[in-house]
Amino acid sequence: MKRNTWQRQAVRSALGESAGFVSAQELHASLRDAGSPIGLATVYRALADLAVEGDADSLQSVEGESLYRACASPRHHHHLICRSCGTTVEVEADDVEEWAAATAARHGFTEPRHVIDVFGLCAACTSAGPRVAASPPSP
Amino acid sequence: MKRNTWQRQAVRSALGESAGFVSAQELHASLRDAGSPIGLATVYRALADLAVEGDADSLQSVEGESLYRACASPRHHHHLICRSCGTTVEVEADDVEEWAAATAARHGFTEPRHVIDVFGLCAACTSAGPRVAASPPSP
DNA sequence: AGCGACTTTGACAACCATTATCAATAACGG
DNA sequence: CCGTTATTGATAATGGTTGTCAAAGTCGCT
């Protein structure tokens, strides 16, 4: 059985307040900054639980870090993520869902799960920050 | 300028011979098994170079490991990966490309890079692997 | 071929996110 | 209120990846 501790509530609410996707480390840091003595391991555990229960989405950043976000809508959706400021937009992708399922089926694959996320620079960051050398032409 | 060393060639050809996606560690291990005294760091560097030059595709496994594969076609494509045996199929996704670009643009995002991969069970593993516990001799 | 400048290599240490450990603590049912 | 039992958290361990730097190799040039 799951017990209701202030730590889990803290993680839950901190996750709800953060705008985009957050890493466990970041979440732990901000909780600490807010004065909470919560432990790092606990944050990891709470996030993993939330993800399992379906109350949080999780995805891997391009660097391989696990990112979490409060799952707003029960509907299945994907994300458009600014790789500079972290802002995320939830996007519907019905067509793509179908494409994924159809493609899997056409090749005899079953139980398809897809990873479909788009990283880019949001409007604000685009105008603000042509900072690094041009990103390599995406393959 | 890039120099042409036997180490890079070894990595290149080893990558070309491997069927599906391979991790740097695995590739290093198999090179070592084949008698090559190549160093681990070198394998990482060679793979990173190959990925940058566009001669290899890279993606992150669900566990966050970086996986590489020789990029057969110069065309941009995505992958359908069996999460049981690792077999990969290259799939075209023009529609999805457009969708990603359009979606990014619609929200003011620029320089979109997308992560679109479908994991499933291939036909072989599907039939072989309804690995439900075999009913033991009921006493 | 020989030479010199400049890469590349590789053993090893450093890093960093994540997970396991385990005694102490706190939550819940009764 | 009490006992059971999940949970916490400081710390160690893990494991993939990257940095370090002297030694060795590669290439352009003559």
Short mmCIF file of N, CA, C and O (backbone and C1' of nucleotides) in Angstrom, two decimals, chain C residues 2 4 6-7 10 13-16 19-21 27-28 30:
data_model
loop_
_atom_site.label_atom_id
_atom_site.label_comp_id
_atom_site.label_asym_id
_atom_site.label_seq_id
_atom_site.Cartn_x
_atom_site.Cartn_y
_atom_site.Cartn_z
P DG C 2 64.94 7.35 -44.45
"O5'" DG C 2 64.73 8.89 -44.09
"C5'" DG C 2 65.55 9.86 -44.73
"C4'" DG C 2 65.18 11.23 -44.21
"C3'" DG C 2 64.94 11.28 -42.71
"O3'" DG C 2 65.54 12.47 -42.21
"C1'" DG C 2 63.02 12.06 -43.84
P DG C 4 63.20 17.89 -37.71
"O5'" DG C 4 61.96 18.88 -37.59
"C5'" DG C 4 61.49 19.56 -38.76
"C4'" DG C 4 60.02 19.90 -38.57
"C3'" DG C 4 59.62 20.13 -37.11
"O3'" DG C 4 58.67 21.18 -37.08
"C1'" DG C 4 58.32 18.37 -38.01
P DC C 6 51.56 23.26 -35.57
"O5'" DC C 6 50.30 22.29 -35.70
"C5'" DC C 6 50.18 21.42 -36.82
"C4'" DC C 6 49.40 20.17 -36.43
"C3'" DC C 6 48.52 20.33 -35.18
"O3'" DC C 6 47.31 19.68 -35.44
"C1'" DC C 6 49.87 18.45 -34.94
P DT C 7 45.98 20.11 -34.70
"O5'" DT C 7 45.17 18.74 -34.88
"C5'" DT C 7 45.88 17.59 -34.51
"C4'" DT C 7 45.43 16.39 -35.31
"C3'" DT C 7 44.25 15.72 -34.65
"O3'" DT C 7 43.63 14.86 -35.57
"C1'" DT C 7 46.30 14.59 -34.14
P DG C 10 43.98 2.88 -29.16
"O5'" DG C 10 44.35 2.89 -27.61
"C5'" DG C 10 45.69 2.81 -27.23
"C4'" DG C 10 45.83 3.06 -25.75
"C3'" DG C 10 44.73 2.41 -24.90
"O3'" DG C 10 45.33 1.94 -23.70
"C1'" DG C 10 44.76 4.70 -24.48
P DA C 13 43.58 5.11 -11.76
"O5'" DA C 13 43.01 6.59 -11.65
"C5'" DA C 13 43.85 7.68 -12.06
"C4'" DA C 13 43.01 8.93 -12.23
"C3'" DA C 13 42.03 9.19 -11.09
"O3'" DA C 13 42.01 10.59 -10.83
"C1'" DA C 13 40.84 8.98 -13.13
P DA C 14 41.09 11.17 -9.66
"O5'" DA C 14 39.91 11.87 -10.46
"C5'" DA C 14 40.25 12.74 -11.53
"C4'" DA C 14 38.99 13.24 -12.21
"C3'" DA C 14 37.87 13.67 -11.25
"O3'" DA C 14 37.35 14.89 -11.73
"C1'" DA C 14 37.06 12.05 -12.77
P DC C 15 36.27 15.73 -10.82
"O5'" DC C 15 34.89 15.41 -11.54
"C5'" DC C 15 34.90 14.62 -12.68
"C4'" DC C 15 33.58 14.70 -13.41
"C3'" DC C 15 32.38 15.06 -12.54
"O3'" DC C 15 31.48 15.83 -13.31
"C1'" DC C 15 32.15 12.83 -13.37
P DC C 16 30.41 16.79 -12.53
"O5'" DC C 16 29.04 16.05 -12.89
"C5'" DC C 16 28.92 15.40 -14.14
"C4'" DC C 16 27.77 14.41 -14.08
"C3'" DC C 16 26.75 14.71 -12.98
"O3'" DC C 16 25.47 14.60 -13.54
"C1'" DC C 16 27.45 12.47 -12.84
P DT C 19 17.07 4.82 -11.33
"O5'" DT C 19 17.92 3.93 -10.34
"C5'" DT C 19 18.94 3.11 -10.87
"C4'" DT C 19 19.56 2.24 -9.78
"C3'" DT C 19 18.56 1.62 -8.81
"O3'" DT C 19 18.96 0.27 -8.62
"C1'" DT C 19 20.19 2.84 -7.61
P DA C 20 18.10 -0.69 -7.68
"O5'" DA C 20 19.08 -0.92 -6.45
"C5'" DA C 20 20.33 -1.55 -6.68
"C4'" DA C 20 21.14 -1.64 -5.38
"C3'" DA C 20 20.43 -2.32 -4.21
"O3'" DA C 20 21.36 -3.17 -3.57
"C1'" DA C 20 21.09 -0.13 -3.58
P DT C 21 20.90 -4.11 -2.33
"O5'" DT C 21 21.35 -3.29 -1.04
"C5'" DT C 21 22.54 -2.54 -1.11
"C4'" DT C 21 22.97 -2.06 0.27
"C3'" DT C 21 22.26 -2.70 1.45
"O3'" DT C 21 23.17 -2.81 2.53
"C1'" DT C 21 21.85 -0.38 1.49
P DA C 27 4.18 10.95 9.38
"O5'" DA C 27 3.20 9.88 8.74
"C5'" DA C 27 3.52 9.35 7.45
"C4'" DA C 27 2.66 8.12 7.17
"C3'" DA C 27 1.19 8.29 7.51
"O3'" DA C 27 0.42 7.62 6.52
"C1'" DA C 27 2.11 6.52 8.78
P DC C 28 -1.09 8.09 6.30
"O5'" DC C 28 -1.91 6.77 6.65
"C5'" DC C 28 -1.56 5.56 5.97
"C4'" DC C 28 -1.90 4.37 6.85
"C3'" DC C 28 -3.33 4.40 7.38
"O3'" DC C 28 -4.07 3.36 6.73
"C1'" DC C 28 -1.75 3.75 9.06
P DG C 30 -8.19 -2.36 9.93
"O5'" DG C 30 -7.91 -2.53 11.48
"C5'" DG C 30 -6.80 -3.34 11.89
"C4'" DG C 30 -6.67 -3.31 13.40
"C3'" DG C 30 -7.99 -3.53 14.16
"O3'" DG C 30 -7.73 -4.32 15.30
"C1'" DG C 30 -7.02 -1.49 14.82
#
